[in-house]
Short mmCIF file of C-alpha atoms in Angstrom, two decimals:
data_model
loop_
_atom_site.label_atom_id
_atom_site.label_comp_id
_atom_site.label_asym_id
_atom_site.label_seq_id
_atom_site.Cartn_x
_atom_site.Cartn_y
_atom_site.Cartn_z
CA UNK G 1 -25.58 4.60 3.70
CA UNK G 2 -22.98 4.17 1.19
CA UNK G 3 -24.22 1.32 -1.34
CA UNK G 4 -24.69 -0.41 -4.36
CA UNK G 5 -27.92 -1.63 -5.38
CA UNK G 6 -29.04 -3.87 -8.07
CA UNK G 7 -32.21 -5.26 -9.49
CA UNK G 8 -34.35 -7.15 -9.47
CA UNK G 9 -32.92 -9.34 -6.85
CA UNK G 10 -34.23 -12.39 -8.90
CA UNK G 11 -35.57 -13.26 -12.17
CA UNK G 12 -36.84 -16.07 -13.37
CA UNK G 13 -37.50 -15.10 -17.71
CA UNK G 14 -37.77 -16.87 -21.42
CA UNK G 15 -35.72 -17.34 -23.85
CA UNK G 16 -35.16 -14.24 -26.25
CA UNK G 17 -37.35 -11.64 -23.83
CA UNK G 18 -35.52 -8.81 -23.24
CA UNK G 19 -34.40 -7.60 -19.92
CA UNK G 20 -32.73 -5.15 -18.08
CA UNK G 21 -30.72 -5.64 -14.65
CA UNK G 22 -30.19 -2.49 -12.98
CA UNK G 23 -26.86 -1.24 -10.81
CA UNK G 24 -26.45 1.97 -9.06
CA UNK G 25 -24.11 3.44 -6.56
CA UNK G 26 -24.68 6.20 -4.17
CA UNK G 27 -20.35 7.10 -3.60
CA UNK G 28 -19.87 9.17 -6.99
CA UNK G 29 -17.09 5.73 -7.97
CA UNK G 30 -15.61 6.09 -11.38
CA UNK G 31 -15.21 2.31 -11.56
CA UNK G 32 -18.54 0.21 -12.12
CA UNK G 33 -18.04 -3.67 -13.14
CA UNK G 34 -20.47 -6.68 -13.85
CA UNK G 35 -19.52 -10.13 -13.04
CA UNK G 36 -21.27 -13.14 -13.12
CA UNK G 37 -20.75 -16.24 -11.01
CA UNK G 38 -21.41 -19.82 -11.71
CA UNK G 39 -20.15 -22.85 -9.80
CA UNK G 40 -16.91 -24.03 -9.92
CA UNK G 41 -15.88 -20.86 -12.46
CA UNK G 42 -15.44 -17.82 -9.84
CA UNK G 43 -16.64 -14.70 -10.89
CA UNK G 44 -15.81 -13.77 -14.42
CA UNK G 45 -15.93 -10.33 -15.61
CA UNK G 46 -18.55 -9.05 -18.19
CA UNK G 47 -18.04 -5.39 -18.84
CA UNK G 48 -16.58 -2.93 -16.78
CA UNK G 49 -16.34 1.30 -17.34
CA UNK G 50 -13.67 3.65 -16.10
CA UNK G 51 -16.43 6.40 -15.96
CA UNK G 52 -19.03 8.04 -17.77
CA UNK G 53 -19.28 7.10 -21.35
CA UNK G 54 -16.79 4.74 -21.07
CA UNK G 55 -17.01 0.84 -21.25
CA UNK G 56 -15.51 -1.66 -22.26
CA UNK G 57 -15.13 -5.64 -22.19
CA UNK G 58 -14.31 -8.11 -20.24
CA UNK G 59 -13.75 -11.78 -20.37
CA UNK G 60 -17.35 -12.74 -21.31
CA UNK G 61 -19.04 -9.80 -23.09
CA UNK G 62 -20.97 -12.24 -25.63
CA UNK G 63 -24.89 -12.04 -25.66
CA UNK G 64 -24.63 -8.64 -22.70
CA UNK G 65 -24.24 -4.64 -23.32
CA UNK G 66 -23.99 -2.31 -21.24
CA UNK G 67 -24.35 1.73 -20.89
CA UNK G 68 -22.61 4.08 -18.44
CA UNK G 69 -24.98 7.62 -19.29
CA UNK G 70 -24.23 8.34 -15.35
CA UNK G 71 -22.16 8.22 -13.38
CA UNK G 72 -24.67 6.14 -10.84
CA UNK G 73 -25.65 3.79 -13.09
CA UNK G 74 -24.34 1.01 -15.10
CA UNK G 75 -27.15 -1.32 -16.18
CA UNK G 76 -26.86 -4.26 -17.85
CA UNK G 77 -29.08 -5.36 -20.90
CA UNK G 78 -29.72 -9.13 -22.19
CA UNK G 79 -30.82 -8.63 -25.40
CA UNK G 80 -32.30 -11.95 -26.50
CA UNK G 81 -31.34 -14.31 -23.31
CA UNK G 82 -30.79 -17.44 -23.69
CA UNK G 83 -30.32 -20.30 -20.88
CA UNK G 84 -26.26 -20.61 -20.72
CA UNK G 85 -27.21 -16.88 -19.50
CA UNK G 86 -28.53 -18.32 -15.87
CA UNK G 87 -26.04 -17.53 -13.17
CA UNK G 88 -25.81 -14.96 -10.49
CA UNK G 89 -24.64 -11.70 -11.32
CA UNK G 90 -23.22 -9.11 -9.39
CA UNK G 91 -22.55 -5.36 -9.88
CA UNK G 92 -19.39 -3.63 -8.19
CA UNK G 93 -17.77 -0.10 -7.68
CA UNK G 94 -14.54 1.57 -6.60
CA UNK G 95 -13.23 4.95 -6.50
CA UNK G 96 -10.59 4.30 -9.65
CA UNK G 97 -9.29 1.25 -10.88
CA UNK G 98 -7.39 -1.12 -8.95
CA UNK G 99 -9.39 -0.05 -5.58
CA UNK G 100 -11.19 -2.62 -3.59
CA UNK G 101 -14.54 -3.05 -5.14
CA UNK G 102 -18.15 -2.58 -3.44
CA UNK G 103 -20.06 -5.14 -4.63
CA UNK G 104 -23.98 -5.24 -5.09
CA UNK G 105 -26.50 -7.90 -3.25
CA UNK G 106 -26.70 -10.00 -6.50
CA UNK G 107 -28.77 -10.35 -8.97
CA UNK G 108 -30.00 -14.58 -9.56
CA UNK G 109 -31.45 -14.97 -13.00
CA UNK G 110 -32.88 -17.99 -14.41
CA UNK G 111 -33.42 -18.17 -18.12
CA UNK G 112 -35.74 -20.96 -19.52
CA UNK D 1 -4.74 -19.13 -19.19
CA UNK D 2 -6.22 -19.26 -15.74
CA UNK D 3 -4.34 -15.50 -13.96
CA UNK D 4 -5.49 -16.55 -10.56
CA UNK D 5 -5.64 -19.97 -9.02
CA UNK D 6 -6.94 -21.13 -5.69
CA UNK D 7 -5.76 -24.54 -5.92
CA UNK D 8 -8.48 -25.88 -2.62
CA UNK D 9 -12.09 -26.25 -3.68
CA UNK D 10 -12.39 -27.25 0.35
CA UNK D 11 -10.95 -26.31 3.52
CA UNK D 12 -11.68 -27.67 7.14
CA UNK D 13 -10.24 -25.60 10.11
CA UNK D 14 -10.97 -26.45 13.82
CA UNK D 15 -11.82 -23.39 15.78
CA UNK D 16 -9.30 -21.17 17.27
CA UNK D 17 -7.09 -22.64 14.53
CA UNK D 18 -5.32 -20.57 12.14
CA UNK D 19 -5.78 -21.47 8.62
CA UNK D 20 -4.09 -20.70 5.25
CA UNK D 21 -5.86 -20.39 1.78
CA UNK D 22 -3.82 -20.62 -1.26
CA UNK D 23 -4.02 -18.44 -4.16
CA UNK D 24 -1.08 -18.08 -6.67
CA UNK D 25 -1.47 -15.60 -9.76
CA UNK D 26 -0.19 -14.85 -13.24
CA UNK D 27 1.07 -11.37 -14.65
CA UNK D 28 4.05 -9.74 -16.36
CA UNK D 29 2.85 -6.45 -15.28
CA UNK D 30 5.14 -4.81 -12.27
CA UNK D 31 2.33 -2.73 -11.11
CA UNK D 32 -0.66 -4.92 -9.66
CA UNK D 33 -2.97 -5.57 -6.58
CA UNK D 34 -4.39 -8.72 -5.30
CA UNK D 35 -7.57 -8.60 -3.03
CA UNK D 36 -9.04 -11.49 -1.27
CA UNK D 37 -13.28 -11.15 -0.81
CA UNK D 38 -15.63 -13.51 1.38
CA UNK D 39 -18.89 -15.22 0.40
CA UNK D 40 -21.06 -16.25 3.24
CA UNK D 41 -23.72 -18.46 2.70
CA UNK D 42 -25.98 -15.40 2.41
CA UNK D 43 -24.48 -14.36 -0.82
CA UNK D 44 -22.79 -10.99 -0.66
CA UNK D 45 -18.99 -10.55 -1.42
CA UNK D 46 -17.36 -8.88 1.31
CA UNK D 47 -13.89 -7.28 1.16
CA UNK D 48 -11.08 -8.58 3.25
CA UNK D 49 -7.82 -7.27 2.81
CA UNK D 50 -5.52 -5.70 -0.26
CA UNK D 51 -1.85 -6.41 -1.08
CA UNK D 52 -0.07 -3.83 -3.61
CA UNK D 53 2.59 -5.16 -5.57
CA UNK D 54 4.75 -2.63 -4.64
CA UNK D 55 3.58 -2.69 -1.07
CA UNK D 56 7.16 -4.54 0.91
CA UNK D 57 4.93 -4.99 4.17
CA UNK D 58 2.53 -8.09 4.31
CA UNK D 59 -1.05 -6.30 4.65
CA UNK D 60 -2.69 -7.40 7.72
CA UNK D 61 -6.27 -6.33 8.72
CA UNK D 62 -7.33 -7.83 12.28
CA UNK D 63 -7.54 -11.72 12.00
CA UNK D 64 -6.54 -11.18 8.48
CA UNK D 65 -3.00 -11.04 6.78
CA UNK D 66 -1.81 -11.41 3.06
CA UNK D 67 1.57 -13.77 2.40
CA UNK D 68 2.54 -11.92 0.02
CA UNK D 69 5.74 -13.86 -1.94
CA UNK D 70 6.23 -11.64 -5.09
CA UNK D 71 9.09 -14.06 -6.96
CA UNK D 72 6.92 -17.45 -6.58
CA UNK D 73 3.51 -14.97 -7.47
CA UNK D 74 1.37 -16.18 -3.98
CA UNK D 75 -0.76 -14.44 -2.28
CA UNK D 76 -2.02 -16.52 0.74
CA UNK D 77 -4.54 -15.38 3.07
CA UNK D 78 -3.93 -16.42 6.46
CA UNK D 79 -7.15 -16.09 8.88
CA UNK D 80 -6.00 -16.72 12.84
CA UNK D 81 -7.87 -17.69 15.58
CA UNK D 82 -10.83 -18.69 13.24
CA UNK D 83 -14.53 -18.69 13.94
CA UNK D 84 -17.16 -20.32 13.00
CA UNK D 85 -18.38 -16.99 11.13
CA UNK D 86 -15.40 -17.16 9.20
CA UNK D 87 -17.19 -20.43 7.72
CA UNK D 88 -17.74 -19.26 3.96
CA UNK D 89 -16.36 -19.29 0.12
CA UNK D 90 -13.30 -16.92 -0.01
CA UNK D 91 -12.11 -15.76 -3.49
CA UNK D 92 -7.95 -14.40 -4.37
CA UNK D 93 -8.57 -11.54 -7.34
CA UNK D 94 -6.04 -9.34 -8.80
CA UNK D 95 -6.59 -6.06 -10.65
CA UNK D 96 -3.51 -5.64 -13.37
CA UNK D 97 -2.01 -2.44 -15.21
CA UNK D 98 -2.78 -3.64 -18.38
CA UNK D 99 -6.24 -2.99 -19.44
CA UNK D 100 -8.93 -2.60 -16.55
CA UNK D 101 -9.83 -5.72 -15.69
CA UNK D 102 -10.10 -7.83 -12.22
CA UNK D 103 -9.91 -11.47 -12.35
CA UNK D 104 -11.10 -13.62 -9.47
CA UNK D 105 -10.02 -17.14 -8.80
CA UNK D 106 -12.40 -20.04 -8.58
CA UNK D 107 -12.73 -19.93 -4.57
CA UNK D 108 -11.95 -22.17 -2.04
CA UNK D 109 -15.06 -23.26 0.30
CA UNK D 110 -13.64 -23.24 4.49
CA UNK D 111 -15.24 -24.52 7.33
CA UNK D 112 -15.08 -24.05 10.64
CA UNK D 113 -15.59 -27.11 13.21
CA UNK D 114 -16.39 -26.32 16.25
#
């Protein structure tokens, strides 16, 4: 089944502990893309990456990285989170740029 | 500066009704696309229908169809005969030619009374 999966599905975490939210898609898409979605705000890019190797920013990079070794995979790393960092997040895919996305189950996260 | 903007937090729609949600958006470039997704109360973002901007046809996909008016920059989704599954948060996006990025309104919330 074609797919994109993230996790964990929810996290609840502390402030400045490291973590790691996994994204990976089984329909060999160039285009991977992390958003996160808060009320009233949409969804608002964080990174996105045309294809292996590849990333780059989007409108609100600050305190998230990302890596794209893969062509799968596109995980995305807190560093030190902090708790404007709670929101629901959601990983997405397309076969180039400008396709309709495929969008993961979402990620909640809740930073204390 | 806000590039897409769905300007109803709330919609109410009796069933069998058609409905329209607004989205308007805000680019220079000539080559673009505008999608429209659906939230259900479950969570996941489902896709609905795509509009090129070069595309001269509204898109239609079942129940679905884009208003697509290029000089006032709307993209409208129209949903027809609607059903109480069609109860959910619906979000207007737009990928651009300049730079990679999509951009997603902030959504407008419909629902269907029986």
């Amino acid at each position: 089944e074609a797919q994109v999966t993230q996790n964990p599905r929810y996290l609840i975490t502390v402030t400045g502990k490291k973590l790691t939210v996994t994204c990976s898609q089984n329909m060999n898409h160039e285009y991977m893309s992390w958003y996160r979605q808060d009320p009233g705000l949409g969804l608002r890019q964080i990174y996105y990456s045309m294809n292996v190797e590849v990333t780059d920013k989007g409108d609100v990079p600050e305190g998230y990285k990302v890596s794209r070794k893969e062509k799968r995979n596109f995980p995305l790393i807190l560093e030190s989170p902090s708790p404007n960092q709670t929101s629901l997040y959601f990983c997405a895919s397309s076969h180039l740029w400008g396709n309709e996305q495929f969008f993961g189950p979402g990620t909640r996260l809740t930073v204390l | 500066a806000q590039k897409i903007t769905q300007t109803q937090p709330g919609m109410f729609v009796q069933e069998k009704e058609a409905v329209t949600l607004d989205c308007t958006y805000d680019t220079s470039d000539q080559s673009y696309g505008l999608f429209w997704y659906k939230q259900p109360s479950s969570g996941e973002m489902i896709f609905l229908i795509y509009q090129g901007s070069y595309d001269e046809q509204n898109a239609t996909e079942g129940r679905y169809s884009l208003n697509f008016q290029k000089a006032r920059k709307s993209a409208n989704l129209v949903i027809s005969a609607s059903q109480l599954g069609d109860s959910a948060m619906y979000f207007c996006a737009m990928s651009r030619d300049t730079g990679n990025q999509f951009y997603f309104g902030t959504g407008t919330s419909l629902t269907v009374i029986p």
